[in-house]
PDB file of C-alpha atoms and ligand atoms in Angstrom:
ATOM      1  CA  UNK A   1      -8.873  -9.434  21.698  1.00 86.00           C
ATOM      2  CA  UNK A   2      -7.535  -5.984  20.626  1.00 95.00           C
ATOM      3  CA  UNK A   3      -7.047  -3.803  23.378  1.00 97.00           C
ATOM      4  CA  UNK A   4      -7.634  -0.756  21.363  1.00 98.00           C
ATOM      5  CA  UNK A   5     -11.184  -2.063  20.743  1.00 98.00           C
ATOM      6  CA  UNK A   6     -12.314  -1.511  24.353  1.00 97.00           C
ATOM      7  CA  UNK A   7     -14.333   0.938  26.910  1.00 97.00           C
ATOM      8  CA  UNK A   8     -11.573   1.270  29.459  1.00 97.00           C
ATOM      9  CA  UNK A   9      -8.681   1.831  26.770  1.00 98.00           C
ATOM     10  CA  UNK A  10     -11.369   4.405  24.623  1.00 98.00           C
ATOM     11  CA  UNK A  11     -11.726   6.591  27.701  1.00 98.00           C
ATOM     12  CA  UNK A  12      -8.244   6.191  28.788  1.00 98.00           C
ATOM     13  CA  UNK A  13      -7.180   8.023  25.206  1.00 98.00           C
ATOM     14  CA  UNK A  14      -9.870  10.470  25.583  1.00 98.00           C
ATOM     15  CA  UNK A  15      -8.446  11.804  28.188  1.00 98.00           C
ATOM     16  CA  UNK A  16      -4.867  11.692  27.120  1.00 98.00           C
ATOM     17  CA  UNK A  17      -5.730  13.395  24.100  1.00 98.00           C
ATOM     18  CA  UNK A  18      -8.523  15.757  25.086  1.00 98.00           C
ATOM     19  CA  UNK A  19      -8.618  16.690  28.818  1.00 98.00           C
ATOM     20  CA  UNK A  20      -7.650  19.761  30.292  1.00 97.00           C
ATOM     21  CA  UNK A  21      -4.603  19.401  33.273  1.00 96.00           C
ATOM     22  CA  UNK A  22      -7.297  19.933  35.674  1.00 95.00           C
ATOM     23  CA  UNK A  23      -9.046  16.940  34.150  1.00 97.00           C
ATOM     24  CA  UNK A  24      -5.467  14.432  34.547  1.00 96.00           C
ATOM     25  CA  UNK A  25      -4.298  15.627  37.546  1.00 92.00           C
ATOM     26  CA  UNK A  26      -6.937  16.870  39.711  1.00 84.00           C
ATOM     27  CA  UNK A  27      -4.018  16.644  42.712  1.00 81.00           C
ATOM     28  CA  UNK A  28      -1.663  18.661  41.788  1.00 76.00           C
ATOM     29  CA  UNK A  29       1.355  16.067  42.513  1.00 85.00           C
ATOM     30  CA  UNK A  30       3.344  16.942  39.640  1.00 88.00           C
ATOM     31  CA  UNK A  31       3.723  15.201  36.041  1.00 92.00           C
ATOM     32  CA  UNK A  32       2.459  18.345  33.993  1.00 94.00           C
ATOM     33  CA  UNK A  33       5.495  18.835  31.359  1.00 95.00           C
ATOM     34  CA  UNK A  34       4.290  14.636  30.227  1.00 97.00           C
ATOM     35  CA  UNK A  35       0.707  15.999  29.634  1.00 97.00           C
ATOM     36  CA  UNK A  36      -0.513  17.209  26.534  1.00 98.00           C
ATOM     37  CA  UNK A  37       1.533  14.726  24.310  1.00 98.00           C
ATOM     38  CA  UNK A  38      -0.444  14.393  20.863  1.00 98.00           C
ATOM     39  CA  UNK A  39      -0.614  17.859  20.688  1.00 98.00           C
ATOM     40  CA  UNK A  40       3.512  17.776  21.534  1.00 98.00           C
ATOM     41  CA  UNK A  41       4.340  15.670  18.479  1.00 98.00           C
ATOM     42  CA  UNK A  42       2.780  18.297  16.315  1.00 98.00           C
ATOM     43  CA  UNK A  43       4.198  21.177  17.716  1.00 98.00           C
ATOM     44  CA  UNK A  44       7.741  20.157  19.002  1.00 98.00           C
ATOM     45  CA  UNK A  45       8.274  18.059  16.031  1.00 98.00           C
ATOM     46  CA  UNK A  46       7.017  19.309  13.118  1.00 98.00           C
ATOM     47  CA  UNK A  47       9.099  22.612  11.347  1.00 98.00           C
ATOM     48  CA  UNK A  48       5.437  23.761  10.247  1.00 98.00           C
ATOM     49  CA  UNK A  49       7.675  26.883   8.309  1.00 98.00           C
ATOM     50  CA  UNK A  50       9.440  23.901   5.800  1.00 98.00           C
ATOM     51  CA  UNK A  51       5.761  22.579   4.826  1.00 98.00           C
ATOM     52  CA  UNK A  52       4.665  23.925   1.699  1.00 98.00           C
ATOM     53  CA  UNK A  53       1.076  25.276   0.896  1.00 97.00           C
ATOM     54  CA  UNK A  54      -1.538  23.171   0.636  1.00 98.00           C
ATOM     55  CA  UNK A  55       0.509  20.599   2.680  1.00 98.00           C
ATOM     56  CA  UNK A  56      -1.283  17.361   2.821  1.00 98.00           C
ATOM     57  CA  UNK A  57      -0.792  15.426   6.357  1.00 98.00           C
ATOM     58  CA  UNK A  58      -1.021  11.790   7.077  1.00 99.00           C
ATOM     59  CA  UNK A  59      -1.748  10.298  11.500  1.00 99.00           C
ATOM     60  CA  UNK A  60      -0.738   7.316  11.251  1.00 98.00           C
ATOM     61  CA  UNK A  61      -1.845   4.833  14.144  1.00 98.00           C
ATOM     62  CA  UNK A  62      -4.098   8.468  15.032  1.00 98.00           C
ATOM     63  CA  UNK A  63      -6.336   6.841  17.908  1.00 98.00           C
ATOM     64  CA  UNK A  64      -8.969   8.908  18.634  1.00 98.00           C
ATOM     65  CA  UNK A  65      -7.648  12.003  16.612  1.00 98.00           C
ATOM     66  CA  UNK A  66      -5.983  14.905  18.561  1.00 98.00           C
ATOM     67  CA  UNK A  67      -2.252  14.762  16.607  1.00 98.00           C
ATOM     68  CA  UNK A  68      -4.527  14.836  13.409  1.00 99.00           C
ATOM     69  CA  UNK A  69      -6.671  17.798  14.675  1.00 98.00           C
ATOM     70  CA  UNK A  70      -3.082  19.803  15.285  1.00 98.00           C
ATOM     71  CA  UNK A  71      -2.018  18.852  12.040  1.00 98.00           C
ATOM     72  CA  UNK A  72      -5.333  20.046  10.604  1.00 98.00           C
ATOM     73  CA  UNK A  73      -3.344  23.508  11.569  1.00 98.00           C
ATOM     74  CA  UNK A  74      -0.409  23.262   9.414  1.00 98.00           C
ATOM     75  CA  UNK A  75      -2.091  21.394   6.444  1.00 98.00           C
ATOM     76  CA  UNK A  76      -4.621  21.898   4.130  1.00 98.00           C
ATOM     77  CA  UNK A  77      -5.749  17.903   3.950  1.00 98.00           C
ATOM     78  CA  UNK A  78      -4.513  15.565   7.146  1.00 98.00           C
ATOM     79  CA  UNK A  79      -5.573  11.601   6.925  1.00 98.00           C
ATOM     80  CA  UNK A  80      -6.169  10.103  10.320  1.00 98.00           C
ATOM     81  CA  UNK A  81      -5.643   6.125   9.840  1.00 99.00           C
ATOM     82  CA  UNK A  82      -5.812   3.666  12.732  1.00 98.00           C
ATOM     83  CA  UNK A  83      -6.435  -0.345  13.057  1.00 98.00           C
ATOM     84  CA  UNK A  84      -9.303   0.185  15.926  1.00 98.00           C
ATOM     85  CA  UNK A  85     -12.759   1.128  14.561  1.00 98.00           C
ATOM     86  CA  UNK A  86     -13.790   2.002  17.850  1.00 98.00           C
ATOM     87  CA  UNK A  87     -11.181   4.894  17.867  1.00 98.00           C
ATOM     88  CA  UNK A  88     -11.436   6.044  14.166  1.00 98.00           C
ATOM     89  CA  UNK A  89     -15.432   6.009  15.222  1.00 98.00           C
ATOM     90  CA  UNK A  90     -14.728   8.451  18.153  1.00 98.00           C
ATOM     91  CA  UNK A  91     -12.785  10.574  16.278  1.00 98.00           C
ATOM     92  CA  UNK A  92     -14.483  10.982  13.496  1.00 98.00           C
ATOM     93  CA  UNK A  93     -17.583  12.064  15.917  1.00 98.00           C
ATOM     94  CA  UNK A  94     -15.489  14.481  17.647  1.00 98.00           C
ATOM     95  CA  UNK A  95     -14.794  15.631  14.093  1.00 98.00           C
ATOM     96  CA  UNK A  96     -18.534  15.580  12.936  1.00 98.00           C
ATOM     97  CA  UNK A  97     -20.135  16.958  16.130  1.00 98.00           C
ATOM     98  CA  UNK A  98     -17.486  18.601  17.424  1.00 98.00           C
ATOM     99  CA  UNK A  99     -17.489  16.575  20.928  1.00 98.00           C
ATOM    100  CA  UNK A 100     -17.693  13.547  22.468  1.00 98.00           C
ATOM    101  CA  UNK A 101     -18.884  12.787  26.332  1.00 98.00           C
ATOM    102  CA  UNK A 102     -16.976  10.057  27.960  1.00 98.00           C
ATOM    103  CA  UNK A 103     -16.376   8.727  31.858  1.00 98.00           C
ATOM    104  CA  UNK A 104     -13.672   9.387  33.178  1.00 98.00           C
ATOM    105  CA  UNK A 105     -12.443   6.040  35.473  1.00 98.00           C
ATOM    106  CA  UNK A 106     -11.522   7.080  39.316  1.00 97.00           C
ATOM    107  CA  UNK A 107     -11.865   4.502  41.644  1.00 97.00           C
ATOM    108  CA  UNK A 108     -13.556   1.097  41.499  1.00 97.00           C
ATOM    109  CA  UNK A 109     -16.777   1.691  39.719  1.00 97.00           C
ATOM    110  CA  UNK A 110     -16.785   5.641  40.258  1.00 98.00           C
ATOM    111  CA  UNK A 111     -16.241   7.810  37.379  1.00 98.00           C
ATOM    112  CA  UNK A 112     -16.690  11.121  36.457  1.00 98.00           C
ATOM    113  CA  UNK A 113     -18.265  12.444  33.033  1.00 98.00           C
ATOM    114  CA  UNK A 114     -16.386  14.608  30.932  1.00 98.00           C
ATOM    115  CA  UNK A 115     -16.808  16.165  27.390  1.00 98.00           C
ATOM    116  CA  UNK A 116     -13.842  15.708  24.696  1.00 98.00           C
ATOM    117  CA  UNK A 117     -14.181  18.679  22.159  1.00 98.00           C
ATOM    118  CA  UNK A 118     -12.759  19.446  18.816  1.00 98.00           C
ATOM    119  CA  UNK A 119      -9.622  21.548  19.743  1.00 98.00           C
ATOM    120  CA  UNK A 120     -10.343  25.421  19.000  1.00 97.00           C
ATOM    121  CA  UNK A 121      -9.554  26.888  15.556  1.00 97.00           C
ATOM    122  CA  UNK A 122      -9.360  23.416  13.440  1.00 98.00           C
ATOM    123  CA  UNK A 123     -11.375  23.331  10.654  1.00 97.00           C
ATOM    124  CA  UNK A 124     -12.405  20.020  10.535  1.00 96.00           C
ATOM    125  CA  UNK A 125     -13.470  20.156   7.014  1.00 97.00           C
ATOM    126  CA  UNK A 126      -9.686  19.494   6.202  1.00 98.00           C
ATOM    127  CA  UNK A 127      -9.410  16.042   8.425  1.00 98.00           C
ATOM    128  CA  UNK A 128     -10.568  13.041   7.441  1.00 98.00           C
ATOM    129  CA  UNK A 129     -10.326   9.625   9.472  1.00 98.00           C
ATOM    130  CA  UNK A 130     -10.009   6.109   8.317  1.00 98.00           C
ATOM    131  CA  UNK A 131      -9.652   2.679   9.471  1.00 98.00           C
ATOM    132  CA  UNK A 132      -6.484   1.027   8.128  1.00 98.00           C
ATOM    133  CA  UNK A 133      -3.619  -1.149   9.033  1.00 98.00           C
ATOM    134  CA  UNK A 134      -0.461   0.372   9.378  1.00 98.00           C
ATOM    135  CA  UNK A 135       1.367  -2.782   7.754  1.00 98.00           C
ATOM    136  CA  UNK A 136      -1.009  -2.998   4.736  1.00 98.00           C
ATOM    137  CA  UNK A 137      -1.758   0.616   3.552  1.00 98.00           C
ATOM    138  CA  UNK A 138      -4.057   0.882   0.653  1.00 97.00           C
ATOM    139  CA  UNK A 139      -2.300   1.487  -2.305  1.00 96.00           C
ATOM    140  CA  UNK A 140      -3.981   4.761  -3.793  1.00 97.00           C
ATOM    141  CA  UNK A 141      -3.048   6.841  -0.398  1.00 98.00           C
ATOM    142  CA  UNK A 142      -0.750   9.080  -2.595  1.00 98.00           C
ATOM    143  CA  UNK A 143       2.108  10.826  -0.628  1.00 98.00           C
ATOM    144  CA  UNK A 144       2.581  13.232   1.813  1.00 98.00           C
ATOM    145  CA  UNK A 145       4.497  16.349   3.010  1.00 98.00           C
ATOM    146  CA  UNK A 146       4.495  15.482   6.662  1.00 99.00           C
ATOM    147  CA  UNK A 147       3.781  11.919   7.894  1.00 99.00           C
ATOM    148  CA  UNK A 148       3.376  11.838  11.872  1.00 99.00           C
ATOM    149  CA  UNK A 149       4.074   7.833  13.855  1.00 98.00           C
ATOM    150  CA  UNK A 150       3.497   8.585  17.116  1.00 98.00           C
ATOM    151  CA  UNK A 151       3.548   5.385  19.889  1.00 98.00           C
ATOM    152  CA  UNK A 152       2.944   3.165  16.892  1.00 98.00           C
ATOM    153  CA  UNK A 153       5.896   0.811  16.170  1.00 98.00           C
ATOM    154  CA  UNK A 154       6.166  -1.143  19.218  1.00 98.00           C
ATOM    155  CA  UNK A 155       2.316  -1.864  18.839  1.00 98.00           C
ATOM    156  CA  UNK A 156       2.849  -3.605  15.542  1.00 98.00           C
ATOM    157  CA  UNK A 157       3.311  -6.988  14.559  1.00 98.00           C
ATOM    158  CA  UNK A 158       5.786  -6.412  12.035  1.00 98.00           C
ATOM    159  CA  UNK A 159       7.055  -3.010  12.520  1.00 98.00           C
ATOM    160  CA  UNK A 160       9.627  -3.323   9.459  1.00 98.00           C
ATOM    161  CA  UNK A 161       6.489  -4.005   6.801  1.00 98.00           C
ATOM    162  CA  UNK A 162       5.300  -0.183   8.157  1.00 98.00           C
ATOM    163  CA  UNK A 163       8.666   1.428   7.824  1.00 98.00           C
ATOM    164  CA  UNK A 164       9.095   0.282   4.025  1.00 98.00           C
ATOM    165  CA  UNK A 165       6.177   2.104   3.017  1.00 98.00           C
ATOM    166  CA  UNK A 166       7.755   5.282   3.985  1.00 98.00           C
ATOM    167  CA  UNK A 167       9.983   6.172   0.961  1.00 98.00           C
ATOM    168  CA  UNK A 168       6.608   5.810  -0.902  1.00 97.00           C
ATOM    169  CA  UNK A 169       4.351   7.469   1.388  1.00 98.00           C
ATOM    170  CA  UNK A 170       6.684  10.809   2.560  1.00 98.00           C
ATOM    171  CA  UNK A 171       7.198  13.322  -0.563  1.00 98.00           C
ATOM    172  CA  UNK A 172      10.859  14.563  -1.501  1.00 98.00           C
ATOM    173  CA  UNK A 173      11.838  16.900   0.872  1.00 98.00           C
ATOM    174  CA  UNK A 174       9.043  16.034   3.197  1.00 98.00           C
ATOM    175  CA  UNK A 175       8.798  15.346   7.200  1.00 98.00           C
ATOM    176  CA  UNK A 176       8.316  12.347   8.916  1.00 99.00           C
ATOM    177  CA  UNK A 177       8.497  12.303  12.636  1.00 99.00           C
ATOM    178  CA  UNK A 178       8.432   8.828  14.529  1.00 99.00           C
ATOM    179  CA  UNK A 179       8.052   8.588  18.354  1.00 98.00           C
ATOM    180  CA  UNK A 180       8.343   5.064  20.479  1.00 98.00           C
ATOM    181  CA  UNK A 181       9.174   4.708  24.176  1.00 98.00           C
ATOM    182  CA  UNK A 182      10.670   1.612  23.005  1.00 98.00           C
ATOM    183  CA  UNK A 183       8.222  -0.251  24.790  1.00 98.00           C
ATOM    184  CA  UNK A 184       8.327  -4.029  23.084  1.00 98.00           C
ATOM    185  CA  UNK A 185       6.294  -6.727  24.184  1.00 98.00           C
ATOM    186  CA  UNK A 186       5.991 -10.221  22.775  1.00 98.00           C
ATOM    187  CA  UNK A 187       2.431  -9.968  23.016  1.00 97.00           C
ATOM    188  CA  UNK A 188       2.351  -6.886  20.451  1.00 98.00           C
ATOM    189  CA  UNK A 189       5.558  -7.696  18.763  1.00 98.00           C
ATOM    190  CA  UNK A 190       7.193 -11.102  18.094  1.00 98.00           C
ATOM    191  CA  UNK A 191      10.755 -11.091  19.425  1.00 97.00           C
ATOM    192  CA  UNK A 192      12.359 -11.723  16.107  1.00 97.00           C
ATOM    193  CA  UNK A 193      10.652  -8.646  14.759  1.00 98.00           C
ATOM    194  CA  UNK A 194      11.775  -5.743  17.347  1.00 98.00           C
ATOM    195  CA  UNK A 195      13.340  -2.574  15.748  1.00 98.00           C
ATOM    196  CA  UNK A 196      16.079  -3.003  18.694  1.00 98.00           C
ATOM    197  CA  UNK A 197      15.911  -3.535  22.311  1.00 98.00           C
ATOM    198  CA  UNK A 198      18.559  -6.391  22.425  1.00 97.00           C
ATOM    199  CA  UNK A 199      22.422  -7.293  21.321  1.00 97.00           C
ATOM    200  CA  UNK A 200      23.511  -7.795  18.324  1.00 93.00           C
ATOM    201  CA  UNK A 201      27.405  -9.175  17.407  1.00 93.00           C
ATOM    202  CA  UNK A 202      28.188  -8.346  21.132  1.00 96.00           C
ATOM    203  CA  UNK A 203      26.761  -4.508  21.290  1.00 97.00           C
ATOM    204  CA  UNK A 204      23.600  -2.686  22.573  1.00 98.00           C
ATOM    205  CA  UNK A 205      21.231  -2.356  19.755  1.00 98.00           C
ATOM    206  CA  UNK A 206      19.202   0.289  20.194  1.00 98.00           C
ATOM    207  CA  UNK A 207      15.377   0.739  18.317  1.00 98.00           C
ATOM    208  CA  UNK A 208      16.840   4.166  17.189  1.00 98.00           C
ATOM    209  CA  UNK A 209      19.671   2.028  15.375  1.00 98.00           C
ATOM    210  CA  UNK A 210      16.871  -0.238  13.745  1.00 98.00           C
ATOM    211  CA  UNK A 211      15.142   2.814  12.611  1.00 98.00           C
ATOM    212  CA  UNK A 212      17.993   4.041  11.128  1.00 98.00           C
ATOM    213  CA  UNK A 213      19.167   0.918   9.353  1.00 98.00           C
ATOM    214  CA  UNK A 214      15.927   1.099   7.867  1.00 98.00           C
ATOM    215  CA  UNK A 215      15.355   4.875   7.035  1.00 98.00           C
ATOM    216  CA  UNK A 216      18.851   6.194   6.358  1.00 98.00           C
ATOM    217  CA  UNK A 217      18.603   4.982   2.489  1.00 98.00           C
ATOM    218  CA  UNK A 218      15.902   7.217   2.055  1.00 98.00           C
ATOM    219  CA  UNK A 219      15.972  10.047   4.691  1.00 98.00           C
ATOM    220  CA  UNK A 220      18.591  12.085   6.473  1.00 98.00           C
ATOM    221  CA  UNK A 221      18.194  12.212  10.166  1.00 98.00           C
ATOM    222  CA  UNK A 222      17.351  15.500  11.192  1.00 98.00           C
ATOM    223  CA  UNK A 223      16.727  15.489  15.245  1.00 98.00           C
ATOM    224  CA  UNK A 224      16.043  13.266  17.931  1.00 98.00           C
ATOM    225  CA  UNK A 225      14.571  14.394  21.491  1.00 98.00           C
ATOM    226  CA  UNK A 226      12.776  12.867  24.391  1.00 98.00           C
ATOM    227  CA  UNK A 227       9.112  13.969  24.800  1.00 98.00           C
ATOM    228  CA  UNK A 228       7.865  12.638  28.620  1.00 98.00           C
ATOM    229  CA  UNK A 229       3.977  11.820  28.868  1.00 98.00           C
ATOM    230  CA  UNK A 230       1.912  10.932  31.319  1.00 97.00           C
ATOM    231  CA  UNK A 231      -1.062   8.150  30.967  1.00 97.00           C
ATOM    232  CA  UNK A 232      -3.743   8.277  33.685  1.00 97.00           C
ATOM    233  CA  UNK A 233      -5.543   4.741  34.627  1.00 97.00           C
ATOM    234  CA  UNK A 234      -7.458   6.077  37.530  1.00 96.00           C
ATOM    235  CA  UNK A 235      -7.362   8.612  40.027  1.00 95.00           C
ATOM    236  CA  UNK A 236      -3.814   6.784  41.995  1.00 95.00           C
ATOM    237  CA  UNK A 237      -2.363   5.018  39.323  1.00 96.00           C
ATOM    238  CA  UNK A 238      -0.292   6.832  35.976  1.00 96.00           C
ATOM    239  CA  UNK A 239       2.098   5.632  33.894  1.00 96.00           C
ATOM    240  CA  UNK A 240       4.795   7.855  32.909  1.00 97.00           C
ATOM    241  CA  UNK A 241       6.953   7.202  29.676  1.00 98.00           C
ATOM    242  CA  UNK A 242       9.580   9.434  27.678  1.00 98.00           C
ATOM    243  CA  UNK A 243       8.921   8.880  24.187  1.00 98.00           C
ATOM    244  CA  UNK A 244      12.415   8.954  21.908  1.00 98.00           C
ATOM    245  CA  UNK A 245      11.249  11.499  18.872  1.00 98.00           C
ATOM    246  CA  UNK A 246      13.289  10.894  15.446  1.00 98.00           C
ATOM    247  CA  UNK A 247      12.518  13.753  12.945  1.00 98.00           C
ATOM    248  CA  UNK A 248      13.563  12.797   9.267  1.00 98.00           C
ATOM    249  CA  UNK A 249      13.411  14.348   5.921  1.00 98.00           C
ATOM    250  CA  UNK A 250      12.821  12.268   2.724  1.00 98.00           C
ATOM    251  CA  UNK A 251      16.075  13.140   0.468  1.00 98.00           C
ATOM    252  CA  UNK A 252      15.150  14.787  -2.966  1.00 93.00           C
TER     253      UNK A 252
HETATM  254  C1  LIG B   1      -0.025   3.364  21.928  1.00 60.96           C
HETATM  255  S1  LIG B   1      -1.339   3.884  20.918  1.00 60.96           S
HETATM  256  C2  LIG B   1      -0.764   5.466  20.335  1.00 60.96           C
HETATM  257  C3  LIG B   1      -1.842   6.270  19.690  1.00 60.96           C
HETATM  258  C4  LIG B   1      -1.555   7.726  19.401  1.00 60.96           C
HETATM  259  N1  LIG B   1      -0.699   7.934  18.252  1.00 60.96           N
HETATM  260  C5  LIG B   1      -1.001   8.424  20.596  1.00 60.96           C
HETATM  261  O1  LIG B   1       0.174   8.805  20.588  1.00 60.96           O
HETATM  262  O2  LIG B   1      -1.763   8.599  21.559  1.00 60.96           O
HETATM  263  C6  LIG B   1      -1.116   2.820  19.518  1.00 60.96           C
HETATM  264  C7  LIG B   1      -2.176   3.026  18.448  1.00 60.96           C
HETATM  265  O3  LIG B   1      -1.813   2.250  17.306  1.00 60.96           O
HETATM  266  C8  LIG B   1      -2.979   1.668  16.791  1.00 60.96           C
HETATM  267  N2  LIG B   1      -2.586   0.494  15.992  1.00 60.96           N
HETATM  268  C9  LIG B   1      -2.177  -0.721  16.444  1.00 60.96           C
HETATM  269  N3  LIG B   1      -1.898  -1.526  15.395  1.00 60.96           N
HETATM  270  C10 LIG B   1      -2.125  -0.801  14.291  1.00 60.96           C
HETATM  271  C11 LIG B   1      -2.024  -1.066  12.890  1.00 60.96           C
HETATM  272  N4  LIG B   1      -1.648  -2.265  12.432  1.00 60.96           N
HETATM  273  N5  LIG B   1      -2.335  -0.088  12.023  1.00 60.96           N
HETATM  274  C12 LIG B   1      -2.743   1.134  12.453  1.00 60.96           C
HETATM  275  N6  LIG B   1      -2.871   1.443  13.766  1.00 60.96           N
HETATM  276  C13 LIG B   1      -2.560   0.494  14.658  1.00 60.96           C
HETATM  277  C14 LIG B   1      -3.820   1.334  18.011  1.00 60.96           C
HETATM  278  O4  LIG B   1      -5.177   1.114  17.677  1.00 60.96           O
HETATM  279  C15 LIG B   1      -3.585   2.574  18.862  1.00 60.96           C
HETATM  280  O5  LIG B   1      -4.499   3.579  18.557  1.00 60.96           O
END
């Protein structure tokens, strides 16, 4: 059973991605610098003044599409790709119709509707959205100025298959920006396939050091930073997480 294929997480990302911070935190109580995350990776991430014109974007593990709508922004072509039909399908009708109503869960059985809509000023004619797996890309993707991973490694099987494909996948001199809050399960990831999150030969290994091990062939490390955000499950219950951002650029 995939997760991603359901009502309760569909809405749940709806609202992360699309509500206002009346619509999250009705209350008041605090938590607004975690809101607005997928919009976050885009603009505290990406150096939109290094992409070149006609800059062609890739979402990778894009849910239901607001990091590829930003994108849509900086590039003149962005790719939205993502394992769950059920989110590429939202997206893609937020895309096409420019909004999608969803419930929003409060209590129980009580919700309350809402509307997602197509941020304003993208021009959706440059997005597309796809259903793909982030470990087995199809091969005639082509490459990229800017790639964007947000949350998506520690939801993979084999997070190491994704990170080969990068060299291939981010053009010379191009961006890639990867966020994780390090969050590794057994039930997404098998133990022996973590980035990091354990000791190896005696010292803290970190999933910044795996990514690095990995990447540092290829790309040059140019920033990390923490980016807080703020899930909401129902009206008295959020989750909040600070997402480690690495920024990289492919080497020439
Ligand atoms: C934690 S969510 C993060 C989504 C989004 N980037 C964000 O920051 O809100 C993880 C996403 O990865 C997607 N995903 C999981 N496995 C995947 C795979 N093999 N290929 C592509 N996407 C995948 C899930 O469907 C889900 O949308």
């Amino acid at each position: 059973m995939n997760v991603y294929e359901t009502e309760k997480l569909l809405s749940e990302y709806l609202l992360f991605h699309y509500a206002t911070a009346a619509e999250i935190l009705p209350e008041n109580y605090g938590g607004e610098e975690a809101l607005h995350y997928p919009v976050r990776c885009v603009t505290e991430c990406v150096n939109a003044l290094a992409l070149p014109l006609g800059a062609r974007g890739l979402d990778l593990g894009c849910a239901v599409g607001r990091s590829t709508f930003e994108l849509a922004r900086l590039c003149s072509s962005v790719i939205g790709i993502d394992f769950s039909h059920r989110f590429v399908g939202a997206a893609e009708r937020i895309r096409r119709d420019g909004m999608m109503p969803y419930e929003r869960l409060d209590e129980g059985a009580l919700t309350t509707p809402l509307t997602a809509c197509l941020p304003d000023g993208v021009d959706r004619g440059r997005i597309s959205f796809e259903q793909g797996d982030a470990m087995n890309l199809r091969s005639d993707l082509g490459a990229f100025d800017i790639v964007v991973m947000a949350n998506l490694i520690d939801r993979l099987h084999a997070p190491l298959q994704c990170l080969q494909r990068l060299p291939m996948l981010v053009k010379p001199g191009g961006q890639l920006v990867i966020t994780s809050p390090c969050t590794w399960l057994e039930e997404y990831t098998p133990r022996p396939h973590w980035l990091g999150g354990f000791e190896r030969d005696g010292t803290r290994f970190t999933t910044l050091d795996g990514i690095k091990a990995e990447l540092l062939q290829d790309f040059d490390l140019v920033d990390t930073k923490d980016l807080p955000f703020l899930l909401r499950e129902h009206a008295r219950k959020y989750q909040l997480s600070v997402a480690q951002a690495s920024i990289w650029r492919r080497k020439s």
